[in-house]
CSV table of C-alpha atoms and ligand atoms in Angstrom, one decimal:
chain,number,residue,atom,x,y,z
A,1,UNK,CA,6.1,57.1,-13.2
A,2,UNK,CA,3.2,55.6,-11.4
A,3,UNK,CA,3.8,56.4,-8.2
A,4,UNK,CA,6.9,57.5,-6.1
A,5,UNK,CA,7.8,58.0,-2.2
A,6,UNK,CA,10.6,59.2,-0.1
A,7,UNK,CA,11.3,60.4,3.8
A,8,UNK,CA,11.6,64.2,3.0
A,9,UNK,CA,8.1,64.7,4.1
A,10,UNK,CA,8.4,62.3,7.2
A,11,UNK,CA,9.3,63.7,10.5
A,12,UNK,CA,13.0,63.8,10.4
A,13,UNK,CA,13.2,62.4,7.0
A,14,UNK,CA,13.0,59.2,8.4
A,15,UNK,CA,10.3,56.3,8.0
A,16,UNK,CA,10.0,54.2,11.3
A,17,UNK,CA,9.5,50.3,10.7
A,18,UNK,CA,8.4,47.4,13.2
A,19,UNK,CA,11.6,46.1,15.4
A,20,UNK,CA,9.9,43.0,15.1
A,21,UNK,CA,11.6,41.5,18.4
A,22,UNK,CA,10.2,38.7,19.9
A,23,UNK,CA,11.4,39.8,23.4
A,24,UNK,CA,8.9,42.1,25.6
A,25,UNK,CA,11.9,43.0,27.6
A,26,UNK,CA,13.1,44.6,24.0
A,27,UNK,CA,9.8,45.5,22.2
A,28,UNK,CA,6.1,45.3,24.2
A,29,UNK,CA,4.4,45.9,21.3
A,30,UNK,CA,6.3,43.8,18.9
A,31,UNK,CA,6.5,40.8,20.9
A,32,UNK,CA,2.6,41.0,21.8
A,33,UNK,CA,2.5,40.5,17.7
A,34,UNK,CA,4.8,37.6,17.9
A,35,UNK,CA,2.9,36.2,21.0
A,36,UNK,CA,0.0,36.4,18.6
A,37,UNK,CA,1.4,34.9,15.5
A,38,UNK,CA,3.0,32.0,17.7
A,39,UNK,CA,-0.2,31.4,19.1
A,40,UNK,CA,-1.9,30.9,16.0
A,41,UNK,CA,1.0,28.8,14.4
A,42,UNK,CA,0.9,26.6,17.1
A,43,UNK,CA,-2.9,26.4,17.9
A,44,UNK,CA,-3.5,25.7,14.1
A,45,UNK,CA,-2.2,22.6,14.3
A,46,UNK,CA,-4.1,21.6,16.7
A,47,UNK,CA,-7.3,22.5,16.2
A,48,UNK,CA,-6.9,23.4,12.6
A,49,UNK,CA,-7.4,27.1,10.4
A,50,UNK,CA,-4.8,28.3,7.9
A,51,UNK,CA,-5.3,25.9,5.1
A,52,UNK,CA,-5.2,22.9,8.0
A,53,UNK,CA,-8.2,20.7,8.2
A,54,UNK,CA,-10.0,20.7,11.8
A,55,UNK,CA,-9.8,17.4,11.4
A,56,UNK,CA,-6.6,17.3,12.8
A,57,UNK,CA,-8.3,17.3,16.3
A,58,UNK,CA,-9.3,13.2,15.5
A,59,UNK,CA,-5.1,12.5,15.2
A,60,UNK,CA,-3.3,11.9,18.0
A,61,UNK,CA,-1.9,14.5,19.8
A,62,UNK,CA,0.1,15.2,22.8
A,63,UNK,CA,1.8,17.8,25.2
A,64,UNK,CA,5.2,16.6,26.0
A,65,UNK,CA,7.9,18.2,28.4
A,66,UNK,CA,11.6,16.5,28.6
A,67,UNK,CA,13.8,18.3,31.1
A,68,UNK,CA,17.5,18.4,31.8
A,69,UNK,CA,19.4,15.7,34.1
A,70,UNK,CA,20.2,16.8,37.4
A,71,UNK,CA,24.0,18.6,37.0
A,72,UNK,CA,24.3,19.0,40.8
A,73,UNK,CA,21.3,19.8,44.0
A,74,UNK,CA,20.1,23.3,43.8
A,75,UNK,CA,17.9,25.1,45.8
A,76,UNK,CA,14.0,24.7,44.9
A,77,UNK,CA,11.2,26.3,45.7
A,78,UNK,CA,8.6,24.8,48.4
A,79,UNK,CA,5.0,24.9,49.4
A,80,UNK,CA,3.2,24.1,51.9
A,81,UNK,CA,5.9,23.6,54.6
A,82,UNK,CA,8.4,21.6,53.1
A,83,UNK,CA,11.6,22.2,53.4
A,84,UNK,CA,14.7,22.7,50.2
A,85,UNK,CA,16.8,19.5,50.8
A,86,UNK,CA,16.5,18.1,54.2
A,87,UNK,CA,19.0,15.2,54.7
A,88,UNK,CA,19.7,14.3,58.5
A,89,UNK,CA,23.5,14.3,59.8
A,90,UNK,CA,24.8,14.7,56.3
A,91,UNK,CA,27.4,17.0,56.7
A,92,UNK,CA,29.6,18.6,54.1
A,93,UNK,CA,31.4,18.4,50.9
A,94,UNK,CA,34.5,18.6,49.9
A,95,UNK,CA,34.2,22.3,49.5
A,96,UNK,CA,32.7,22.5,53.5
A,97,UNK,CA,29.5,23.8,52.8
A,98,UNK,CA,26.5,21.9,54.1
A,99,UNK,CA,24.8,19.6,51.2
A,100,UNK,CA,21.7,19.8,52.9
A,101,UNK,CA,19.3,22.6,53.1
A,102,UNK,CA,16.4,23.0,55.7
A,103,UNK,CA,14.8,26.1,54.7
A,104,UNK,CA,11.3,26.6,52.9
A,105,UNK,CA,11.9,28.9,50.3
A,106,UNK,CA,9.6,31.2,48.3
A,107,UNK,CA,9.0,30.9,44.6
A,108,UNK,CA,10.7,34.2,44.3
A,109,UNK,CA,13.5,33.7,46.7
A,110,UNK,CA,16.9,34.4,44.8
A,111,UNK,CA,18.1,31.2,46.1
A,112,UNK,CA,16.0,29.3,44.0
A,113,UNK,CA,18.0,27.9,41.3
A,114,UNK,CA,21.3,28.0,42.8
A,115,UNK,CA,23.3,25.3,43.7
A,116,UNK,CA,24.2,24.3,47.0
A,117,UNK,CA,27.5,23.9,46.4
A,118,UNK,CA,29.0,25.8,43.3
A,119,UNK,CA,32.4,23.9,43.7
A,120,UNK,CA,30.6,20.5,43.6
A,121,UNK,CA,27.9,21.7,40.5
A,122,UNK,CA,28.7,20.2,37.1
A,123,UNK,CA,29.2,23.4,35.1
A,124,UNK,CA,30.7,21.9,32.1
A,125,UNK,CA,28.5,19.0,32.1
A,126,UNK,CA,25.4,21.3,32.1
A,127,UNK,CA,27.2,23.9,29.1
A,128,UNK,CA,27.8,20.6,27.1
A,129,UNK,CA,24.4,19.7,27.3
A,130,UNK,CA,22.7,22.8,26.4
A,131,UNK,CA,25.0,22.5,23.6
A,132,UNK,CA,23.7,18.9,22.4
A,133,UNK,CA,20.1,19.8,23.4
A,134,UNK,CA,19.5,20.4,19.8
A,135,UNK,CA,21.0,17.1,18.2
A,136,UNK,CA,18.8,14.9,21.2
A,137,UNK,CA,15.7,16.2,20.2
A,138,UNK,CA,16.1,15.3,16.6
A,139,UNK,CA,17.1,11.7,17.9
A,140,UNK,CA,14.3,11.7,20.0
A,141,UNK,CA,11.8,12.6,17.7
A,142,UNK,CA,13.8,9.9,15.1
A,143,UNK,CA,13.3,7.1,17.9
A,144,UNK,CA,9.8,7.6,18.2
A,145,UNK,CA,9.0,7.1,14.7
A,146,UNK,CA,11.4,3.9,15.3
A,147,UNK,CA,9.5,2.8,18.4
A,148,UNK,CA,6.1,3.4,16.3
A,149,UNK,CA,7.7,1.5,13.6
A,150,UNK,CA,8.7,-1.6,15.5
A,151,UNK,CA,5.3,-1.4,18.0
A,152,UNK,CA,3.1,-2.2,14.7
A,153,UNK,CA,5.5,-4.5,12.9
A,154,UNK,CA,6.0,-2.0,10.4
A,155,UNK,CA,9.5,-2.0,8.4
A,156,UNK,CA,11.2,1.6,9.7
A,157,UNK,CA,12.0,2.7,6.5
A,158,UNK,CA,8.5,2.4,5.4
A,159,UNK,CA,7.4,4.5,8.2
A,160,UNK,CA,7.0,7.0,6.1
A,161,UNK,CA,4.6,5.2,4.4
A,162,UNK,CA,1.8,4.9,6.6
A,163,UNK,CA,2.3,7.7,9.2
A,164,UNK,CA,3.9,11.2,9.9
A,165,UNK,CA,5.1,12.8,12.7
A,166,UNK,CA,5.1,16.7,13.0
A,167,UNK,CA,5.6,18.5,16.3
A,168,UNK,CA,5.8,22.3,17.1
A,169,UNK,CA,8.1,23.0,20.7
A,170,UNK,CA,9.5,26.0,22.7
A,171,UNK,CA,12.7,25.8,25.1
A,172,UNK,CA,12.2,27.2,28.5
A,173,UNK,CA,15.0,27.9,30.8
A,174,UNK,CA,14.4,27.1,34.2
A,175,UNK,CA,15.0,28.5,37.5
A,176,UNK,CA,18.4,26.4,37.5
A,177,UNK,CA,18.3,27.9,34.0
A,178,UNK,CA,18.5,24.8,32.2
A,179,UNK,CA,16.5,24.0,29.2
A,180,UNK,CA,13.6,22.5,29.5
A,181,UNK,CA,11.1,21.3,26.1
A,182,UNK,CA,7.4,21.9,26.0
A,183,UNK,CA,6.1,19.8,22.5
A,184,UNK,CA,3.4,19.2,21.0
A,185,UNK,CA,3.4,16.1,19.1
A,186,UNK,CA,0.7,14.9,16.3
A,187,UNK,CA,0.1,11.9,14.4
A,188,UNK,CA,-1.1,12.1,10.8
A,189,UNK,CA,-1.3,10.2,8.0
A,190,UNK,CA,1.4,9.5,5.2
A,191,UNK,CA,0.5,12.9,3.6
A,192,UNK,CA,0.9,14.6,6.5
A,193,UNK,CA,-2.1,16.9,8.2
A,194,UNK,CA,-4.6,16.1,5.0
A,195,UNK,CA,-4.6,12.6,5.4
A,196,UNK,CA,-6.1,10.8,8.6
A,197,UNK,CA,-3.9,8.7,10.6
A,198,UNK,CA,-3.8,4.7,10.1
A,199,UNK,CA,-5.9,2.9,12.2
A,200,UNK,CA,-2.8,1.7,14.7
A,201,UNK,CA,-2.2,5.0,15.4
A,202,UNK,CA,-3.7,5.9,18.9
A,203,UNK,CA,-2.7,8.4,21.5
A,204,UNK,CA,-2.2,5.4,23.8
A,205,UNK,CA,0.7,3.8,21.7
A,206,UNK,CA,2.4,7.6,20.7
A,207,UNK,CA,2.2,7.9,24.5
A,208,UNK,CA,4.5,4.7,25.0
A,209,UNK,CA,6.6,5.2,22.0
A,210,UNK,CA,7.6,9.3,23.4
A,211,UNK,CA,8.1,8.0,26.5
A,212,UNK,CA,10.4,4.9,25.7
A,213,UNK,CA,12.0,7.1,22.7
A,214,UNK,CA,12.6,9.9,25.7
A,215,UNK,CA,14.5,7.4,27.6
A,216,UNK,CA,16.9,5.1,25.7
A,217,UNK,CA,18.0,8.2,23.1
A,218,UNK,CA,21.7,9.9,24.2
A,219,UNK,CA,24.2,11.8,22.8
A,220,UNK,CA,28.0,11.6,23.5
A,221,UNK,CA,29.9,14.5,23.7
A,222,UNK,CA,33.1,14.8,21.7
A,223,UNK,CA,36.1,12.9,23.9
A,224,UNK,CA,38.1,16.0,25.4
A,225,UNK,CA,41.0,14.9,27.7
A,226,UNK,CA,40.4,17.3,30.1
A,227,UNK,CA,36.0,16.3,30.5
A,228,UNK,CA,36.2,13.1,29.1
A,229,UNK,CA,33.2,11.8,27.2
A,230,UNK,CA,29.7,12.5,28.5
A,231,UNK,CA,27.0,10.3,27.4
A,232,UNK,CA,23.8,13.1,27.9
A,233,UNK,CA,20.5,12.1,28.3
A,234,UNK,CA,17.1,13.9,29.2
A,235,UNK,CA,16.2,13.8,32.9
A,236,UNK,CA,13.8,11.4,34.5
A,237,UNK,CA,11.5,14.6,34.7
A,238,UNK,CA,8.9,13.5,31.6
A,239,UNK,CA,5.6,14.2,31.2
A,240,UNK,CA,3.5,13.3,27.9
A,241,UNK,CA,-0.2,13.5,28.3
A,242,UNK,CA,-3.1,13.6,25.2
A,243,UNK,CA,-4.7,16.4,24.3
A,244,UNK,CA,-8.8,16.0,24.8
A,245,UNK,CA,-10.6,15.9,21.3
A,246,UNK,CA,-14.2,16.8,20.5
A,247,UNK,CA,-16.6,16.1,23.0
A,248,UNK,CA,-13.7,15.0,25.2
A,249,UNK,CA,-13.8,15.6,29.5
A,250,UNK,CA,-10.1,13.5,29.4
A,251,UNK,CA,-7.0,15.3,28.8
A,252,UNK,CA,-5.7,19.2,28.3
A,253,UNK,CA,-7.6,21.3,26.3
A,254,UNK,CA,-5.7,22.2,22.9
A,255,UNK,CA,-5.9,25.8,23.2
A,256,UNK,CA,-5.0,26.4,26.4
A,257,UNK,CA,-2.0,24.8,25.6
A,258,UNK,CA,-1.4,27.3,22.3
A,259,UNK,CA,-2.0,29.9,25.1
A,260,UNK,CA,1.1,28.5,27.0
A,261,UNK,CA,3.4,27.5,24.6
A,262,UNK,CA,3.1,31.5,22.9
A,263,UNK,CA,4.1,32.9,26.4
A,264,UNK,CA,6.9,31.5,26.3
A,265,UNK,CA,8.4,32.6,23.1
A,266,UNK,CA,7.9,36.4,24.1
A,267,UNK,CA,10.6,35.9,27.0
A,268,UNK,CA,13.9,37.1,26.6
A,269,UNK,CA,17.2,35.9,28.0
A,270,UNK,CA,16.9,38.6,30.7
A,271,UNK,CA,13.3,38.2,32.4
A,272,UNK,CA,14.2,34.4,32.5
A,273,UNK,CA,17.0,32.1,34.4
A,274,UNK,CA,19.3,32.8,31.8
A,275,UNK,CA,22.2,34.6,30.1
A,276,UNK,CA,21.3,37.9,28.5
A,277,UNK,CA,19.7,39.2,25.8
A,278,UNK,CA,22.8,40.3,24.1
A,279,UNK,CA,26.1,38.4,23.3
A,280,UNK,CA,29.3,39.1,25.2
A,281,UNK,CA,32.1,39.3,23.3
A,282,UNK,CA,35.0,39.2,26.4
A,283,UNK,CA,35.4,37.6,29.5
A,284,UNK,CA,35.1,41.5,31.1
A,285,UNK,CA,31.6,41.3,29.6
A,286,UNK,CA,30.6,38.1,31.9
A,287,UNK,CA,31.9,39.9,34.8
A,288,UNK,CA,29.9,42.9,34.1
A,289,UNK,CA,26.4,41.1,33.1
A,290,UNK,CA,24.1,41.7,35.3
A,291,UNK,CA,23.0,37.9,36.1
A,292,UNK,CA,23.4,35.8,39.0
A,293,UNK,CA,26.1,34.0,40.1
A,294,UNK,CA,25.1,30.8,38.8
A,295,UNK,CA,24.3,32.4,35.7
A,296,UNK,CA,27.9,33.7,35.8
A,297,UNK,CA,29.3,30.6,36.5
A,298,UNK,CA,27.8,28.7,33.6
A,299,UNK,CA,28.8,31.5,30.8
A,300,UNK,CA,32.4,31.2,31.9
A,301,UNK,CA,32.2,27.6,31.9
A,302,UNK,CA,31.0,28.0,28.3
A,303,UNK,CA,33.8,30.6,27.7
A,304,UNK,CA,36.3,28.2,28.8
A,305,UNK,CA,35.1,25.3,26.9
A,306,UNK,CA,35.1,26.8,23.9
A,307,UNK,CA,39.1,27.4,24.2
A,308,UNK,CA,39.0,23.5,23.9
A,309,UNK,CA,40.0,22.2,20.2
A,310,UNK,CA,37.7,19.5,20.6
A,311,UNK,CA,34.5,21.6,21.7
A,312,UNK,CA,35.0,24.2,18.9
A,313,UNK,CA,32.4,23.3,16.2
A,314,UNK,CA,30.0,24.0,19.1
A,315,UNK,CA,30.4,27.8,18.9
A,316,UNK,CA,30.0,28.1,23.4
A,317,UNK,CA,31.3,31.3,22.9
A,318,UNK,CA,29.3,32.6,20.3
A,319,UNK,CA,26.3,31.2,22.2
A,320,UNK,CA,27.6,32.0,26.2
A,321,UNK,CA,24.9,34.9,26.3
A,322,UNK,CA,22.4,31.6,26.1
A,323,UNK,CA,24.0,29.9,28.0
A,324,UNK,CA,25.6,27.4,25.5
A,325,UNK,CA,21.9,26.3,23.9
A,326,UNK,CA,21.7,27.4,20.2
A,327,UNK,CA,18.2,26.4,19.3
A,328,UNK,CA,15.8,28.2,18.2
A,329,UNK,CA,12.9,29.3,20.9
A,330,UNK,CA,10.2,27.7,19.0
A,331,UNK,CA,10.8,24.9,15.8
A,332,UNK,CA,8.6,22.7,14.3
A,333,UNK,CA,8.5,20.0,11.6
A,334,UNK,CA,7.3,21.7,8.3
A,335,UNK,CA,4.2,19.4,8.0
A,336,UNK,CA,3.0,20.8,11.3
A,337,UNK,CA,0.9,24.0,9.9
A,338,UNK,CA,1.5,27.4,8.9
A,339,UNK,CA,4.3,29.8,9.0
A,340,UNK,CA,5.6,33.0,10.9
A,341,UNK,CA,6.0,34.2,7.1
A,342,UNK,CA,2.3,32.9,5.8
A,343,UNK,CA,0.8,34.7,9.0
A,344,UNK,CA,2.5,38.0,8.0
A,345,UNK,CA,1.8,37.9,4.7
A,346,UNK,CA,-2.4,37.6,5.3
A,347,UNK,CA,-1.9,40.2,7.6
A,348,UNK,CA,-0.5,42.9,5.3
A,349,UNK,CA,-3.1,41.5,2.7
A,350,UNK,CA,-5.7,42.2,5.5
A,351,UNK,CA,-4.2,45.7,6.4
A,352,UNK,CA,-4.7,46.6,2.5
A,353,UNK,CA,-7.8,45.4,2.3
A,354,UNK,CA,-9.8,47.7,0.0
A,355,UNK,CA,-7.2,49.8,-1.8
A,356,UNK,CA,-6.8,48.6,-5.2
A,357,UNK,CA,-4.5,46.1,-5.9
A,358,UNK,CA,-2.0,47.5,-9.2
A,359,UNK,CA,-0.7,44.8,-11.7
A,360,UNK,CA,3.1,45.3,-10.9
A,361,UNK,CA,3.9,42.6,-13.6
A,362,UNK,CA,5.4,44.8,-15.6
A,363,UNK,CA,6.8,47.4,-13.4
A,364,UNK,CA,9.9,48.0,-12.2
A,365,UNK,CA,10.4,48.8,-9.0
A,366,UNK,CA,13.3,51.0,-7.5
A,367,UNK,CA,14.0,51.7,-4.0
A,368,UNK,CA,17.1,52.4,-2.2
A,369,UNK,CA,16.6,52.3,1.7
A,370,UNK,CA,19.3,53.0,4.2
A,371,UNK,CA,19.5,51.6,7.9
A,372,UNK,CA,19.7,54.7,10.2
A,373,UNK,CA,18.9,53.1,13.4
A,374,UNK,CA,16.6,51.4,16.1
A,375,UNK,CA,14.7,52.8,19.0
A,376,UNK,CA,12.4,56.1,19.6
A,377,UNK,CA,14.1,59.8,20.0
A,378,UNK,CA,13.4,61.5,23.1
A,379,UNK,CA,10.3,63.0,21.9
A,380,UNK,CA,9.0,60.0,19.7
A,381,UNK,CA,9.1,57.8,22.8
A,382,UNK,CA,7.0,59.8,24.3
A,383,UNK,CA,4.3,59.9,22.1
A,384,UNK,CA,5.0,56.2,21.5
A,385,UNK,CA,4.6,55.4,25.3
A,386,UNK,CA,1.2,57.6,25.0
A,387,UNK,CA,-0.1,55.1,22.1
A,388,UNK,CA,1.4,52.1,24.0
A,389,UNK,CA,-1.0,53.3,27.5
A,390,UNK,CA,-4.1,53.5,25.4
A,391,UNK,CA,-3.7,50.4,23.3
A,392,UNK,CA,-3.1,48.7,26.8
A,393,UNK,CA,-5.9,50.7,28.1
A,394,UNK,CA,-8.5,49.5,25.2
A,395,UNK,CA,-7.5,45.9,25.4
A,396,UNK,CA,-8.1,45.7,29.2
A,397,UNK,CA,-11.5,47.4,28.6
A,398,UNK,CA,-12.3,45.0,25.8
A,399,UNK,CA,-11.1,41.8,28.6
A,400,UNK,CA,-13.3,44.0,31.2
A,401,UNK,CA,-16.9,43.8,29.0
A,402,UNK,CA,-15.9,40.0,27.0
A,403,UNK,CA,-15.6,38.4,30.6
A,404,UNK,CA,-19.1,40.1,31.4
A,405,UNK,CA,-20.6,38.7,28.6
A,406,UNK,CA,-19.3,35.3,29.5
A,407,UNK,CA,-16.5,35.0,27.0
A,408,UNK,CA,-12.2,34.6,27.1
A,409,UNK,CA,-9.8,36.7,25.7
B,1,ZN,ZN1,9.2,46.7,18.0
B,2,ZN,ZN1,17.6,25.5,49.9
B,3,ZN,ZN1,31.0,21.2,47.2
């Protein structure tokens, strides 16, 4: 026996683990770890690190948000004076409520994000397209590698030949808690991030081939008798702008987007506009969530939808606490750098860093583990909340002295 363990010594015979939960609603010190590892998944592949040559700064690259089409007018937030939705003698709809709205509203203001008519919003429309939201990204990202394709003369099945396209993006519900994409987009040679782009490839043309990719891609929902068939698109809302190289003034500066695209994954269902960060399981469970009423409207929407024969292989029940979206948070293209699994793995090598390394080659390992169950007792959470305060405290002390010296954290 070389060596053995068990939990009879621990405090309650029990041996706590990482949650790992990506939410900080869930887990503050879990999800400032995934914050961390996101960061440096995305940032690699953009500036490079992790077995990714810097070089990769030289390809093109660019930050790219596609938004949702409009589903019906909602409420938005203003600034300096202006005012929601001002339209002049314009009445009512059907429903008599006012589709018009003079009012300058805060950022915060509940109001924001909620239509102005609920009766005249497209519910189903906007569930249906969360639930395709998946599907016209990959045909986006297939068009633009067709529209790069066909801009240099190039044959598309050779594509592949010349040129690769890897991207790394997070969805982001909005205030009107619709899905929005933030990409990043790169342009390397055939071999992916190793091998420098061909000499056609420019930020100018990926620019023109996202944007005209962005626009003529669709998908068309399945035909249901009682929707019909809806071609969905992205909105008009598109913005896709380089990201400034070496010695660059032009364009966004690659790590502050890393910095914004890892924010993002750390928010849950709940501190966003949208569903909740568990799944409900009845239609008493929608009544109950604690969401707003648009909110509300769109999960039962999604409930109803998915009674539909023809909408079932979309799962809208299953996926109601989202909203209808199934995605992921964050995906990329497996060209585009490292791993959440790589990034763990160097830092448990790191964390064992001088102990000695046995040859387990021939060993045979035995462990039995059993779940007990998640969360802090009373008096662990305590202690835990103690540790959490002076972590916190330390890191805002460390911030406090870098920005005297001059640096970022
Ligand atoms: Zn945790
Ligand atoms: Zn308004
Ligand atoms: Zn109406």
């Amino acid at each position: 026996m070389l060596h053995h363990y068990d939990t009879r010594t621990e405090p309650g015979e029990r041996l706590s683990v990482r949650c790992r939960n990506r939410r900080a609603s869930v887990c503050a010190p879990c999800s400032r770890l995934h914050a961390g590892d996101t960061f440096h998944l995305v940032r690699t592949g953009l500036t490079g690190g992790k077995n990714i040559p810097a070089q990769i700064r030289e390809h093109p690259r660019l930050f790219v948000t596609l938004t949702a089409p409009s589903f019906g007018s909602v409420h938005r937030a203003t600034t300096g004076g202006q005012r929601c939705h001002p339209r002049r003698n314009a009445g009512t709809c059907e429903h008599n409520r006012p589709v018009s709205c003079g009012t300058a509203h805060d950022p915060a203001a509940s109001v924001v994000g909620q239509p102005l008519c609920p009766g005249c919003y497209d519910y189903p429309a906007h569930a249906l397209w969360h639930a395709h939201a998946g599907q016209l990204w990959d045909r986006f990202t297939r068009a633009t590698r067709r529209t790069l394709a066909t801009a240099v003369g190039l044959p598309q099945a050779r594509f592949r030949d010349h040129a690769r396209l890897s991207f790394a993006k997070v969805a982001e519900y909005q205030k009107r808690a619709a899905v929005h994409v933030h990409a990043v987009v790169r342009l390397d040679g055939p071999n992916g991030p190793h091998t420098p782009p061909p000499a056609w490839a420019t930020p100018v043309l990926l620019t023109r081939a996202v944007r005209t990719a962005a626009r003529s891609v669709f998908v068309r929902s399945p035909y249901s008798p009682a929707v019909g068939e809806l071609e969905l698109r992205w909105g008009n809302q598109l913005d896709a702008r380089p990201l400034r190289a070496f010695g660059d003034t032009e364009g966004l500066a690659d790590d502050a987007v890393a910095a914004y695209i890892a924010k993002y994954v750390t928010k849950g269902a709940s501190d966003t506009a949208a569903g909740t960060d568990y799944r409900v399981m009845t239609w008493g469970d929608i009544d109950a969530a604690a969401v707003s009423p648009h909110i509300r409207a769109l999960m039962r929407a999604c409930w109803r939808l998915s009674g539909l024969p023809e909408y079932e292989p979309l799962r809208l029940r299953a996926w109601a606490h989202t909203l209808g979206y199934r995605g992921h948070i964050l995906t990329k293209s497996r060209a585009y750098s490292t791993t959440y699994t790589a990034l763990r793995t160097e830092r448990a090598d790191h964390e064992r860093a001088g102990l000695p390394v046995p040859d387990t080659s021939k060993v045979i390992t035995d462990a039995h583990w059993r779940y007990l169950g998640s969360g802090h007792t009373p008096g662990a959470s305590l202690i835990a909340a103690g540790i959490a305060e002076d972590l916190a405290m330390n890191r805002a002390v460390a911030r406090d002295e870098l920005r005297e010296r001059g640096g970022c954290l």
